[in-house]
CSV table of C-alpha atoms in Angstrom, one decimal:
chain,number,residue,atom,x,y,z
A,1,MET,CA,-166.3,4.6,-66.0
A,2,ALA,CA,-167.1,7.9,-67.8
A,3,GLU,CA,-170.5,9.4,-67.1
A,4,ALA,CA,-172.7,10.9,-69.8
A,5,ALA,CA,-171.3,14.4,-69.1
A,6,ASP,CA,-167.8,13.1,-69.6
A,7,ARG,CA,-168.8,11.8,-73.0
A,8,ASP,CA,-170.1,15.2,-74.1
A,9,THR,CA,-166.6,16.6,-73.6
A,10,ALA,CA,-164.6,13.6,-74.9
A,11,PRO,CA,-162.1,14.2,-77.6
A,12,GLY,CA,-163.8,13.7,-80.9
A,13,ALA,CA,-167.3,14.1,-79.5
A,14,ASP,CA,-167.9,17.4,-81.3
A,15,CYS,CA,-166.4,16.2,-84.6
A,16,ASP,CA,-169.1,16.3,-87.4
A,17,ALA,CA,-167.1,14.5,-90.0
A,18,ASP,CA,-169.9,12.0,-90.4
A,19,ALA,CA,-173.1,11.0,-88.8
A,20,GLU,CA,-171.4,8.3,-86.6
A,21,THR,CA,-168.9,10.6,-84.9
A,22,SER,CA,-171.6,13.2,-84.2
A,23,LYS,CA,-173.4,10.7,-82.0
A,24,GLY,CA,-170.7,10.6,-79.4
A,25,PRO,CA,-167.0,10.1,-78.8
A,26,LEU,CA,-164.7,8.7,-81.5
A,27,THR,CA,-164.4,4.9,-81.5
A,28,ILE,CA,-160.7,5.3,-80.6
A,29,TYR,CA,-161.6,7.2,-77.5
A,30,LEU,CA,-164.0,4.5,-76.4
A,31,VAL,CA,-161.4,1.8,-77.1
A,32,LYS,CA,-158.9,3.8,-74.9
A,33,GLN,CA,-161.5,4.1,-72.1
A,34,LEU,CA,-162.1,0.3,-72.3
A,35,GLU,CA,-158.3,-0.3,-72.2
A,36,LEU,CA,-158.0,1.8,-69.1
A,37,ALA,CA,-160.9,0.1,-67.4
A,38,ILE,CA,-159.6,-3.3,-68.2
A,39,ARG,CA,-156.1,-2.4,-66.9
A,40,SER,CA,-157.5,-1.2,-63.6
A,41,PHE,CA,-159.6,-4.3,-63.1
A,42,MET,CA,-156.7,-6.5,-64.2
A,43,ASP,CA,-154.4,-4.9,-61.8
A,44,ASP,CA,-157.0,-5.5,-59.0
A,45,ALA,CA,-157.5,-9.1,-60.1
A,46,LEU,CA,-153.7,-9.8,-60.3
A,47,ARG,CA,-152.7,-8.1,-57.1
A,48,PRO,CA,-153.2,-11.2,-55.0
A,49,TYR,CA,-150.7,-13.0,-57.2
A,50,GLY,CA,-148.1,-10.3,-56.9
A,51,LEU,CA,-148.4,-9.3,-60.6
A,52,THR,CA,-149.2,-6.1,-62.5
A,53,THR,CA,-151.1,-6.2,-65.8
A,54,PHE,CA,-147.8,-5.5,-67.7
A,55,GLN,CA,-146.0,-8.4,-65.9
A,56,TYR,CA,-148.9,-10.7,-66.6
A,57,THR,CA,-148.9,-9.7,-70.3
A,58,ALA,CA,-145.2,-10.4,-70.6
A,59,LEU,CA,-145.7,-13.8,-69.0
A,60,THR,CA,-148.5,-14.7,-71.3
A,61,VAL,CA,-146.5,-13.6,-74.4
A,62,LEU,CA,-143.7,-15.8,-73.3
A,63,GLN,CA,-146.1,-18.7,-72.7
A,64,HIS,CA,-147.3,-18.4,-76.3
A,65,ARG,CA,-143.9,-17.4,-77.9
A,66,GLY,CA,-141.1,-18.4,-75.6
A,67,GLY,CA,-137.5,-17.5,-76.4
A,68,LEU,CA,-137.9,-13.8,-77.0
A,69,SER,CA,-135.4,-11.0,-76.4
A,70,SER,CA,-136.4,-8.1,-74.2
A,71,ALA,CA,-136.9,-5.9,-77.3
A,72,GLN,CA,-139.2,-8.5,-78.9
A,73,LEU,CA,-141.1,-9.0,-75.7
A,74,ALA,CA,-141.5,-5.2,-75.3
A,75,ARG,CA,-143.1,-5.0,-78.8
A,76,ARG,CA,-145.4,-7.9,-78.2
A,77,SER,CA,-146.4,-6.6,-74.8
A,78,PHE,CA,-147.0,-3.0,-75.9
A,79,VAL,CA,-144.4,-1.3,-73.7
A,80,ARG,CA,-141.2,0.6,-74.2
A,81,PRO,CA,-138.0,-1.4,-74.1
A,82,GLN,CA,-136.9,0.5,-70.9
A,83,THR,CA,-140.1,-0.6,-69.2
A,84,MET,CA,-139.7,-4.2,-70.3
A,85,HIS,CA,-136.1,-4.2,-69.0
A,86,GLU,CA,-137.5,-3.5,-65.5
A,87,ILE,CA,-140.3,-6.1,-66.0
A,88,VAL,CA,-137.9,-8.8,-67.1
A,89,ARG,CA,-135.6,-8.0,-64.2
A,90,SER,CA,-138.4,-8.3,-61.6
A,91,LEU,CA,-139.8,-11.5,-63.2
A,92,GLU,CA,-136.4,-13.1,-63.3
A,93,GLU,CA,-135.7,-12.1,-59.7
A,94,ARG,CA,-138.9,-13.9,-58.7
A,95,GLY,CA,-137.9,-17.0,-60.6
A,96,LEU,CA,-140.9,-16.7,-63.0
A,97,ILE,CA,-138.7,-16.4,-66.1
A,98,GLU,CA,-135.1,-17.3,-67.0
A,99,ARG,CA,-132.8,-15.9,-69.6
A,100,ALA,CA,-130.2,-17.5,-71.7
A,101,HIS,CA,-128.1,-16.6,-74.7
A,102,ALA,CA,-129.9,-17.0,-78.0
A,103,PRO,CA,-128.7,-20.0,-80.1
A,104,GLY,CA,-126.4,-18.6,-82.7
A,105,ASN,CA,-126.1,-15.1,-81.2
A,106,ARG,CA,-124.5,-14.8,-77.8
A,107,ARG,CA,-125.2,-11.1,-77.7
A,108,ILE,CA,-128.9,-11.6,-77.4
A,109,MET,CA,-130.5,-12.9,-74.2
A,110,GLU,CA,-133.8,-14.7,-74.6
A,111,ALA,CA,-136.4,-15.1,-71.9
A,112,ARG,CA,-138.5,-18.2,-71.2
A,113,LEU,CA,-141.0,-19.1,-68.6
A,114,THR,CA,-139.9,-21.3,-65.7
A,115,PRO,CA,-142.2,-23.9,-64.3
A,116,GLU,CA,-142.9,-21.4,-61.5
A,117,GLY,CA,-144.0,-18.9,-64.1
A,118,GLU,CA,-146.3,-21.5,-65.7
A,119,GLU,CA,-147.8,-22.3,-62.3
A,120,LEU,CA,-148.5,-18.7,-61.6
A,121,LEU,CA,-150.2,-18.2,-64.9
A,122,THR,CA,-152.4,-21.3,-64.2
A,123,ALA,CA,-153.3,-19.8,-60.8
A,124,CYS,CA,-154.2,-16.4,-62.4
A,125,ALA,CA,-156.3,-18.0,-65.2
A,126,SER,CA,-159.6,-18.0,-63.2
A,127,ALA,CA,-159.3,-14.4,-62.1
A,128,VAL,CA,-158.6,-13.2,-65.7
A,129,GLN,CA,-161.4,-15.4,-67.1
A,130,THR,CA,-163.8,-13.8,-64.6
A,131,LEU,CA,-162.9,-10.4,-65.9
A,132,GLU,CA,-163.3,-11.5,-69.5
A,133,ASP,CA,-166.7,-13.0,-68.6
A,134,ARG,CA,-167.7,-9.7,-66.8
A,135,LEU,CA,-166.7,-7.7,-69.9
A,136,LEU,CA,-168.9,-9.8,-72.1
A,137,LEU,CA,-171.7,-10.5,-69.6
A,138,ASP,CA,-174.4,-8.3,-71.0
A,139,MET,CA,-173.5,-8.9,-74.6
A,140,PRO,CA,-175.5,-11.5,-76.6
A,141,GLU,CA,-173.3,-14.2,-78.1
A,142,LYS,CA,-173.8,-13.0,-81.6
A,143,ARG,CA,-172.5,-9.5,-80.6
A,144,ARG,CA,-169.6,-11.0,-78.8
A,145,SER,CA,-168.3,-12.6,-82.0
A,146,ALA,CA,-168.9,-9.3,-83.9
A,147,PHE,CA,-167.1,-7.3,-81.1
A,148,ARG,CA,-164.1,-9.6,-81.2
A,149,GLN,CA,-164.1,-9.5,-85.0
A,150,GLY,CA,-164.3,-5.7,-85.1
A,151,LEU,CA,-161.4,-5.4,-82.7
A,152,GLU,CA,-159.3,-7.8,-84.8
A,153,ASP,CA,-160.3,-6.0,-88.0
A,154,GLY,CA,-159.4,-2.7,-86.5
A,155,LEU,CA,-156.0,-4.0,-85.3
A,156,ALA,CA,-155.3,-5.5,-88.7
A,157,SER,CA,-156.2,-2.2,-90.4
A,158,LEU,CA,-153.8,-0.2,-88.3
A,159,THR,CA,-150.9,-2.6,-87.9
A,160,GLY,CA,-151.2,-5.3,-90.5
A,161,TRP,CA,-151.4,-7.8,-87.7
A,162,HIS,CA,-153.9,-10.7,-88.3
A,163,HIS,CA,-155.1,-13.1,-85.7
A,164,GLY,CA,-154.8,-16.7,-86.5
């Protein structure tokens, strides 16, 4: 993770717009650092299962909202459609997902998890939970709830997306 010297030169670290930003890097910079750290640790945790973080994300999205087109899956997985095309192709080749024509629109192919995909997600659950636990390990329970709520509120403010 970034050392103290890195924080001094972080984008937004010298911005004096208000007292909060003058104490260190912008919150959005810290969120990006956290995202990159999580992705690195997720890739390491998922490697024994033959998955990348992006593939795992796509599988979990399908687990919760099966029957999605590649474009819908790309939006919900935070990747470009071209990237999702490759992800879908590799997951389909491995037998983790299957695609079929959408009911009522034969031009759209929808992806769904296969039983093998469900099994793989079950197998990965412990590794992913271990990472989640590590992220929150030194955070008191009350701060964990506030942390989650702050992330959800920030996401809702920027995108209109509300958890629930």
